[in-house]
C-alpha cells in the first residue's frame, strides 16, 4: 500500500522531533554535537569544542547554511516548510491532533477552511487546547535552549530561578511567543512574517519540484490574471477536474493550487493527497502532483541534476572540505604572546632582557601543566617562569615571561636587531599537546648598549 504524503510527513515529523530532543543529550568526548554557549563562549560541533577565539568556522557554517537553503529551494521548492519547519510541525500538532482529533473542535483534517463555532462548550475546548499546547511549548522552548545552555546546566539553573532570571525570562518568552504564534497567528506567520516565503520564488526554476496542478488534463480554472473561469468540465467535458474543491478545502494556507505557484504554498502536499483520493475513485491519476513545471509539460522525468544544482553541490562540498581541514587543525591550547611596551632592559653585566605576557587558555577537558622552549635562538635563555604553568580545564592564565640574551653575535651596529623567535609551547603531562608561536627579541644597537654599560659602571 502506498503511503500518503500526509503519513510520510507525520513519520518525518516524529523523527525530526526525536532527533531534535536527543541531540543535546548526546555527548562526544564530553562535548555536545551542537552547542553555541554564550556563557562559556564556546561552540560545540560534532563533539569538538571551539573556543570563542577559534570561531573562524562560524562564517563557513553561515555560508553553508545559506547556500544549503538556496540548493534545497532550487531543488525541492519549499520542502523545508512543509516537511521540516517547526512552525508546520507545531501547527499539525495543535490544529490536527489537539483541536481536531483530540477535542473535536474542528470537524475534519481534510477541511481546514471550516472554522469552529464558539459556543460555551467550544470556548472551553479552545482553552483546553491552548493549555495543552502551552505545555508542549514549554518543553519545546526548553529543548531549543538546550542548544545554547547544556541540559544539565539548564536544570541546575532552573533550581535557582531567582539567580538566573535572564534564562527564565528567555524560556518563558520563547514559549509565550510559540503559543501566540501557533494558536493565533497560525499560517499567517508563513505568509506574512517568514522571510523565506519572500525569497523562494527567486530561487525557483522550471525544474524545481512543487505541488502543481496539471491544467493540461484538468482544464484551466483561472485565467492569466487570476480571475476564476467557469468550472473546467463546463468549459470542455474532456477536462478531468470535477471541481470538487477537496484540494482547496484541505489547504492549510487557504489557497487554490489550481491557480498556479503561489507564495502562500508551503509544499505540504495535502492537496496532492486530496486529489489522489478523488481521482483514485474515478480510476484516474491525480491532477495535483509533486513535480516540476517542465516534467508536467513535457511528460518527462524530473530533472534533479542540472547546472544550478550541480554548482550548489560543488560549492557546498568545497566549503565542507575547508571546514574539515580547518577543524582538524584545531589547537589543544591557545596561547597569545604580547610583548611588553618596554623594548628591553640592559643589565650591568651586558645581558639584555625582553619582557612578554603569555596568555594561556586551556581548551581541553583536563587540567594541564605547560612549559615552553625557544627553538631557533640558541643564545636566548628563559629567566622567568622557573616552573611549568598550571592551567585548569577551560581556564586562562596570564604569565610574565622574561627572556635573556648576552653577547649575541648579531648585526646591531646601526639599529636595534629584531631577532625572530620560534617558541614551542607544550604540555608536560601530555605529549600530544604542542603548538608553536612566533615573536621577536629586540637586541639594542651597539652604541646604545655601550652607553648604557658605561653609565652603569
Ligand atoms: S497548495 Fe496548500 S495544500 Fe497544496 S501544498 Fe500548497 S499549502 Fe499544501
Ligand atoms: S481535488 Fe482534484 S478534482 Fe477536485 S478540484 Fe482539486 S484538482 Fe479538481
Coordinates of C-alpha atoms and ligand atoms in Angstrom, one line a residue:
X1 CA 0.0 0.0 0.0
X2 CA 1.3 3.4 -1.0
X3 CA 1.6 5.8 2.0
X4 CA 0.0 9.2 1.6
X5 CA 2.3 12.3 1.7
X6 CA 0.5 13.2 5.0
X7 CA 1.5 9.9 6.6
X8 CA 5.1 10.3 5.3
X9 CA 5.2 13.8 6.7
X10 CA 3.9 12.6 10.1
X11 CA 6.7 9.9 10.2
X12 CA 9.3 12.5 9.3
X13 CA 7.9 15.0 11.9
X14 CA 8.2 12.3 14.6
X15 CA 11.8 11.5 13.5
X16 CA 12.8 15.2 13.5
X17 CA 11.3 15.8 16.9
X18 CA 13.0 12.7 18.3
X19 CA 16.4 13.8 16.9
X20 CA 16.0 17.4 18.0
X21 CA 15.2 16.3 21.6
X22 CA 18.1 13.7 21.6
X23 CA 20.9 15.8 20.1
X24 CA 21.6 18.0 23.2
X25 CA 21.9 14.8 25.3
X26 CA 24.4 13.1 23.1
X27 CA 28.0 13.9 24.1
X28 CA 31.2 13.0 22.2
X29 CA 34.4 13.4 24.3
X30 CA 32.3 15.4 26.8
X31 CA 31.1 17.9 24.1
X32 CA 27.6 18.2 22.6
X33 CA 27.0 17.5 18.9
X34 CA 25.9 21.2 18.6
X35 CA 26.1 23.8 21.3
X36 CA 26.5 27.6 21.0
X37 CA 27.2 28.6 24.6
X38 CA 27.4 32.3 25.2
X39 CA 28.0 31.6 28.9
X40 CA 31.2 29.5 28.2
X41 CA 32.0 31.4 24.9
X42 CA 32.2 28.0 23.1
X43 CA 30.9 26.4 20.0
X44 CA 30.5 22.6 20.0
X45 CA 30.4 21.0 16.6
X46 CA 30.2 17.2 16.2
X47 CA 31.8 16.8 19.6
X48 CA 34.7 19.2 19.1
X49 CA 34.7 22.3 21.3
X50 CA 35.8 25.6 19.7
X51 CA 36.7 28.5 21.9
X52 CA 35.4 32.0 21.1
X53 CA 38.9 32.8 19.8
X54 CA 38.5 29.9 17.3
X55 CA 35.2 30.8 15.8
X56 CA 36.8 31.0 12.4
X57 CA 34.5 28.2 11.5
X58 CA 31.4 30.3 12.1
X59 CA 31.5 32.2 8.8
X60 CA 31.8 28.9 6.9
X61 CA 28.9 27.5 8.8
X62 CA 26.8 30.5 7.9
X63 CA 27.8 30.3 4.2
X64 CA 27.0 26.6 4.2
X65 CA 23.6 27.4 5.8
X66 CA 22.7 30.0 3.1
X67 CA 24.0 28.0 0.2
X68 CA 22.3 24.9 1.6
X69 CA 19.0 26.8 1.7
X70 CA 19.5 28.0 -1.9
X71 CA 20.3 24.5 -3.0
X72 CA 17.4 22.9 -1.2
X73 CA 14.9 25.5 -2.6
X74 CA 16.1 25.3 -6.1
X75 CA 15.9 21.5 -6.0
X76 CA 12.8 20.9 -3.9
X77 CA 11.0 24.2 -3.6
X78 CA 9.6 24.9 -0.1
X79 CA 10.3 21.4 1.0
X80 CA 11.6 22.7 4.3
X81 CA 8.3 24.5 5.1
X82 CA 6.0 21.5 4.6
X83 CA 8.3 18.7 5.8
X84 CA 10.6 20.0 8.5
X85 CA 9.8 23.5 9.7
X86 CA 8.9 23.6 13.4
X87 CA 6.1 26.0 12.6
X88 CA 4.3 23.4 10.4
X89 CA 5.0 20.6 12.8
X90 CA 3.6 22.6 15.7
X91 CA 0.6 23.6 13.6
X92 CA -0.1 19.9 12.8
X93 CA 0.2 19.1 16.5
X94 CA -2.1 21.9 17.5
X95 CA -4.7 22.1 14.7
X96 CA -4.9 18.5 13.5
X97 CA -4.0 16.5 16.7
X98 CA -5.2 18.6 19.6
X99 CA -8.1 20.7 18.1
X100 CA -9.4 18.1 15.5
X101 CA -8.6 14.6 16.7
X102 CA -8.5 15.0 20.5
X103 CA -11.1 17.7 21.2
X104 CA -13.2 17.6 18.1
X105 CA -13.2 21.4 18.0
X106 CA -12.7 21.1 14.2
X107 CA -14.6 18.6 12.2
X108 CA -12.1 17.1 9.8
X109 CA -8.4 17.3 9.0
X110 CA -9.4 17.3 5.4
X111 CA -11.4 20.5 5.8
X112 CA -9.2 23.3 7.2
X113 CA -11.4 26.1 5.9
X114 CA -14.2 25.4 8.3
X115 CA -13.6 27.4 11.5
X116 CA -15.0 26.2 14.8
X117 CA -18.1 27.9 16.1
X118 CA -17.6 29.4 19.6
X119 CA -20.4 28.4 21.9
X120 CA -19.6 27.8 25.6
X121 CA -18.6 24.2 25.0
X122 CA -16.2 25.1 22.3
X123 CA -14.7 28.0 24.2
X124 CA -13.9 25.6 27.0
X125 CA -12.4 23.2 24.4
X126 CA -10.3 26.1 23.0
X127 CA -9.0 27.0 26.4
X128 CA -8.1 23.3 27.0
X129 CA -6.4 23.2 23.5
X130 CA -4.3 26.3 24.3
X131 CA -3.4 24.9 27.8
X132 CA -2.3 21.6 26.3
X133 CA -0.2 23.4 23.6
X134 CA 1.3 25.7 26.3
X135 CA 2.8 22.6 28.0
X136 CA 4.2 21.5 24.6
X137 CA 5.6 25.0 24.0
X138 CA 7.4 25.0 27.4
X139 CA 9.0 21.7 26.6
X140 CA 9.9 22.8 23.0
X141 CA 11.4 26.1 24.1
X142 CA 13.5 24.2 26.8
X143 CA 14.8 21.9 24.0
X144 CA 15.6 24.9 21.9
X145 CA 17.6 26.4 24.8
X146 CA 19.5 23.2 25.2
X147 CA 21.4 24.2 22.1
X148 CA 22.6 27.2 23.9
X149 CA 22.7 26.0 27.5
X150 CA 23.7 22.4 28.2
X151 CA 20.7 20.5 29.6
X152 CA 22.5 19.7 32.9
X153 CA 23.2 23.4 33.5
X154 CA 19.7 24.4 32.3
X155 CA 18.1 22.2 35.0
X156 CA 20.7 23.3 37.6
X157 CA 19.9 27.0 36.8
X158 CA 16.2 26.4 37.0
X159 CA 16.5 25.0 40.5
X160 CA 17.7 28.5 41.5
X161 CA 15.3 30.6 39.3
X162 CA 15.9 33.9 41.1
X163 CA 19.6 33.8 40.4
X164 CA 19.0 33.0 36.7
X165 CA 16.2 35.4 35.8
X166 CA 17.6 36.0 32.3
X167 CA 17.4 32.3 31.4
X168 CA 14.0 32.0 32.9
X169 CA 12.7 35.1 31.0
X170 CA 14.1 33.7 27.7
X171 CA 12.5 30.4 28.3
X172 CA 9.0 31.8 29.2
X173 CA 9.2 34.4 26.4
X174 CA 10.0 31.8 23.7
X175 CA 7.3 29.5 25.0
X176 CA 4.8 32.5 25.1
X177 CA 5.7 33.5 21.6
X178 CA 5.2 29.9 20.4
X179 CA 1.8 29.8 22.0
X180 CA 0.8 33.1 20.4
X181 CA 2.3 32.1 17.0
X182 CA 0.8 28.6 16.8
X183 CA -2.6 29.2 18.3
X184 CA -3.4 32.7 17.0
X185 CA -1.1 33.7 14.1
X186 CA -1.2 30.2 12.6
X187 CA -0.3 30.1 8.8
X188 CA -0.3 33.9 8.7
X189 CA 3.2 33.6 10.1
X190 CA 4.3 31.6 6.9
X191 CA 2.5 34.1 4.6
X192 CA 3.3 37.5 6.2
X193 CA 6.2 37.1 8.6
X194 CA 8.6 34.4 7.4
X195 CA 11.3 35.9 5.2
X196 CA 11.9 32.6 3.4
X197 CA 8.5 32.9 1.7
X198 CA 9.7 36.1 0.1
X199 CA 12.9 34.7 -1.4
X200 CA 11.7 31.3 -2.6
X201 CA 10.2 32.5 -5.9
X202 CA 13.6 34.0 -6.9
X203 CA 15.3 30.6 -6.4
X204 CA 12.7 28.6 -8.3
X205 CA 13.2 27.4 -11.9
X206 CA 11.1 25.3 -14.2
X207 CA 12.7 22.1 -12.8
X208 CA 12.0 22.9 -9.2
X209 CA 9.7 20.4 -7.5
X210 CA 6.5 21.8 -6.1
X211 CA 2.8 21.0 -5.7
X212 CA 1.5 21.6 -9.2
X213 CA -1.9 21.2 -10.9
X214 CA -1.9 19.7 -14.4
X215 CA -4.2 22.1 -16.2
X216 CA -3.4 20.2 -19.5
X217 CA -5.5 17.3 -18.1
X218 CA -7.6 19.1 -15.5
X219 CA -8.5 22.2 -17.5
X220 CA -7.9 25.8 -16.7
X221 CA -9.6 27.1 -13.6
X222 CA -8.2 30.6 -13.6
X223 CA -7.3 33.0 -16.4
X224 CA -3.8 34.6 -16.8
X225 CA -4.6 37.4 -14.4
X226 CA -6.2 35.1 -11.7
X227 CA -9.9 35.5 -12.5
X228 CA -12.0 32.4 -11.8
X229 CA -13.3 30.8 -15.0
X230 CA -16.3 28.5 -15.5
X231 CA -15.8 25.1 -13.9
X232 CA -13.4 23.0 -16.1
X233 CA -15.9 20.4 -17.2
X234 CA -18.4 23.1 -18.2
X235 CA -15.7 24.6 -20.5
X236 CA -14.9 21.2 -22.0
X237 CA -16.3 17.9 -20.9
X238 CA -12.9 16.3 -21.6
X239 CA -11.4 18.3 -18.7
X240 CA -10.8 16.0 -15.9
X241 CA -11.1 18.3 -12.9
X242 CA -14.5 17.7 -11.4
X243 CA -14.3 20.9 -9.3
X244 CA -14.9 19.1 -6.0
X245 CA -12.7 21.6 -4.2
X246 CA -11.2 18.9 -2.0
X247 CA -7.7 20.2 -2.8
X248 CA -8.8 23.7 -1.7
X249 CA -10.6 22.6 1.5
X250 CA -7.6 20.7 2.8
X251 CA -5.1 23.5 2.2
X252 CA -3.8 25.0 5.5
X253 CA -2.9 28.3 3.8
X254 CA -6.3 28.6 2.2
X255 CA -5.2 28.8 -1.4
X256 CA -6.3 27.1 -4.6
X257 CA -3.4 25.3 -6.1
X258 CA -5.1 25.2 -9.4
X259 CA -4.2 28.9 -9.7
X260 CA -0.5 28.0 -10.1
X261 CA 2.5 28.5 -7.9
X262 CA 1.7 30.9 -5.0
X263 CA 3.8 32.5 -2.3
X264 CA 1.4 31.0 0.3
X265 CA 2.1 27.4 -0.7
X266 CA 4.1 25.6 2.0
X267 CA 4.6 22.4 0.0
X268 CA 2.7 20.3 2.5
X269 CA 1.2 18.2 -0.4
X270 CA -2.1 17.9 1.3
X271 CA -3.7 18.9 -2.0
X272 CA -1.9 16.1 -3.8
X273 CA -3.2 13.5 -1.3
X274 CA -6.8 15.0 -1.6
X275 CA -6.8 14.9 -5.4
X276 CA -5.2 11.4 -5.4
X277 CA -8.2 10.2 -3.3
X278 CA -10.8 11.9 -5.5
X279 CA -9.2 10.9 -8.9
X280 CA -8.4 7.4 -7.5
X281 CA -12.2 6.8 -7.1
X282 CA -12.5 7.6 -10.8
X283 CA -9.6 5.2 -11.6
X284 CA -7.5 8.2 -12.8
X285 CA -4.2 9.5 -11.7
X286 CA -4.1 12.7 -9.5
X287 CA -4.3 16.1 -11.2
X288 CA -2.2 17.7 -8.5
X289 CA 1.3 16.3 -8.5
X290 CA 4.5 16.8 -6.6
X291 CA 6.5 17.5 -9.7
X292 CA 8.2 20.3 -11.7
X293 CA 6.5 22.5 -14.4
X294 CA 8.9 21.1 -17.1
X295 CA 8.2 17.5 -16.1
X296 CA 4.4 18.1 -16.2
X297 CA 4.5 20.0 -19.5
X298 CA 6.9 17.6 -21.3
X299 CA 5.6 14.5 -19.5
X300 CA 9.2 13.5 -18.8
X301 CA 11.0 12.7 -15.5
X302 CA 12.0 15.5 -13.1
X303 CA 15.5 16.8 -13.8
X304 CA 17.3 16.8 -10.4
X305 CA 20.8 17.2 -11.9
X306 CA 21.2 20.4 -13.7
X307 CA 23.9 23.1 -13.9
X308 CA 22.4 25.1 -11.0
X309 CA 22.0 22.2 -8.6
X310 CA 25.4 20.7 -9.5
X311 CA 27.0 24.1 -9.0
X312 CA 25.5 24.4 -5.5
X313 CA 26.7 20.8 -4.6
X314 CA 30.2 21.6 -5.7
X315 CA 30.3 24.8 -3.7
X316 CA 28.9 23.0 -0.6
X317 CA 31.4 20.2 -1.0
X318 CA 34.3 22.7 -1.2
X319 CA 33.1 24.7 1.9
X320 CA 32.6 21.4 3.8
X321 CA 36.1 20.3 2.8
X322 CA 37.6 23.6 4.0
X323 CA 35.7 23.3 7.3
X324 CA 37.0 19.7 7.8
X325 CA 40.6 20.8 7.1
X326 CA 40.3 23.8 9.4
X327 CA 38.6 21.8 12.1
X328 CA 41.3 19.2 12.1
X329 CA 43.9 22.0 12.7
X330 CA 42.3 23.0 16.0
X331 CA 44.9 23.6 18.6
X332 CA 44.6 21.9 22.0
X333 CA 45.8 25.1 23.9
X334 CA 45.5 28.7 22.9
X335 CA 48.5 31.0 23.7
X336 CA 48.7 34.7 22.9
X337 CA 52.1 36.3 23.2
X338 CA 52.2 40.1 23.8
X339 CA 55.4 42.0 24.2
X340 CA 55.8 44.5 26.9
X341 CA 55.8 48.2 25.8
X342 CA 59.4 48.4 27.2
X343 CA 61.6 47.3 24.3
X344 CA 64.4 45.8 26.5
X345 CA 66.4 46.3 29.7
X346 CA 70.2 46.3 29.8
X347 CA 71.7 44.6 32.8
X348 CA 75.0 45.6 34.4
X349 CA 76.7 42.5 33.0
X350 CA 75.6 43.4 29.5
X351 CA 72.7 40.9 29.4
X352 CA 69.6 42.0 27.6
X353 CA 66.2 41.2 29.0
X354 CA 62.9 41.2 26.9
X355 CA 59.5 41.0 28.6
X356 CA 56.4 39.3 27.4
X357 CA 52.9 38.4 28.6
X358 CA 51.9 34.9 27.7
X359 CA 48.1 34.3 27.9
X360 CA 47.5 30.6 28.2
X361 CA 44.0 29.3 27.6
X362 CA 43.4 25.6 28.2
X363 CA 40.6 24.5 25.9
X364 CA 40.9 20.8 26.9
X365 CA 38.7 18.9 29.3
X366 CA 41.6 18.2 31.6
X367 CA 43.9 20.5 33.6
X368 CA 47.4 20.7 32.2
X369 CA 50.9 22.0 33.0
X370 CA 52.6 23.8 30.3
X371 CA 56.2 24.7 29.6
X372 CA 58.0 26.2 26.5
X373 CA 61.3 26.4 24.7
X374 CA 62.9 28.6 22.1
X375 CA 63.5 26.6 19.0
X376 CA 65.6 28.9 16.8
X377 CA 67.8 31.2 19.0
X378 CA 70.5 29.3 21.0
X379 CA 71.8 32.3 22.9
X380 CA 68.4 33.3 24.4
X381 CA 67.5 31.7 27.8
X382 CA 64.3 31.7 29.7
X383 CA 64.7 33.6 33.0
X384 CA 61.1 33.5 34.1
X385 CA 58.9 31.4 34.8
X386 CA 61.0 28.9 36.6
X387 CA 58.3 26.3 36.8
X388 CA 55.7 24.8 34.5
X389 CA 52.4 26.8 34.3
X390 CA 49.3 25.0 35.5
X391 CA 46.1 25.9 33.8
X392 CA 42.8 24.4 34.8
X393 CA 40.5 22.9 32.2
X394 CA 38.7 25.8 30.3
X395 CA 40.8 28.2 32.4
X396 CA 43.0 31.1 31.4
X397 CA 46.3 32.3 33.0
X398 CA 48.5 35.3 32.2
X399 CA 52.2 34.7 32.8
X400 CA 55.0 37.3 32.8
X401 CA 57.9 35.8 30.8
X402 CA 61.4 37.2 30.7
X403 CA 63.9 36.1 28.1
X404 CA 67.6 37.0 28.3
X405 CA 70.4 37.2 25.8
X406 CA 74.1 38.1 26.3
X407 CA 76.9 38.8 23.8
X408 CA 74.9 37.8 20.8
X409 CA 76.7 37.9 17.5
X410 CA 74.1 40.0 15.7
X411 CA 74.1 42.8 13.2
X412 CA 73.3 45.7 15.6
X413 CA 75.9 48.2 14.5
X414 CA 73.4 50.8 13.4
X415 CA 70.0 49.7 14.5
X416 CA 68.4 47.5 17.2
X417 CA 68.4 43.9 16.0
X418 CA 64.9 42.3 15.7
X419 CA 65.5 38.5 16.2
X420 CA 62.7 36.3 15.2
X421 CA 61.6 33.8 17.8
X422 CA 60.0 30.4 17.3
X423 CA 58.6 29.2 20.6
X424 CA 57.3 25.7 21.2
X425 CA 54.7 25.5 23.9
X426 CA 53.8 22.1 25.2
X427 CA 52.0 20.2 28.0
X428 CA 54.5 18.3 30.1
X429 CA 51.7 15.9 31.1
X430 CA 50.5 15.1 27.5
X431 CA 52.9 14.7 24.6
X432 CA 50.1 15.3 22.1
X433 CA 49.7 18.9 23.2
X434 CA 52.3 21.0 21.4
X435 CA 51.9 24.2 19.5
X436 CA 54.3 26.8 18.0
X437 CA 54.1 30.6 18.2
X438 CA 56.3 33.4 16.8
X439 CA 57.5 36.5 18.4
X440 CA 60.6 38.7 18.3
X441 CA 63.5 39.5 20.7
X442 CA 64.9 43.1 20.5
X443 CA 68.6 43.4 20.9
X444 CA 69.8 47.0 21.3
X445 CA 72.2 48.7 18.8
X446 CA 75.9 48.7 19.8
X447 CA 76.1 52.4 20.5
X448 CA 73.1 52.2 23.0
X449 CA 74.5 49.1 24.6
X450 CA 78.0 50.6 25.2
X451 CA 76.4 53.9 26.5
X452 CA 74.2 52.0 29.0
X453 CA 77.1 49.8 30.2
X454 CA 79.3 52.8 30.6
X455 CA 76.7 54.7 32.7
X456 CA 76.1 51.6 34.9
X457 CA 79.8 51.4 35.9
Ligands
LIG1 S1 -1.5 24.4 -2.1 FE1 -2.0 24.2 0.1 S2 -2.3 22.1 0.4 FE2 -1.2 22.2 -1.5 S3 0.9 22.0 -1.0 FE3 0.5 24.2 -1.0 S4 0.0 24.7 1.1 FE4 -0.2 22.5 0.9
LIG2 S1 -9.2 17.7 -5.8 FE1 -8.6 17.3 -8.0 S2 -10.6 17.1 -9.0 FE2 -11.1 18.0 -7.1 S3 -11.0 20.2 -7.5 FE3 -9.0 19.7 -6.8 S4 -7.9 19.3 -8.7 FE4 -10.1 19.2 -9.2

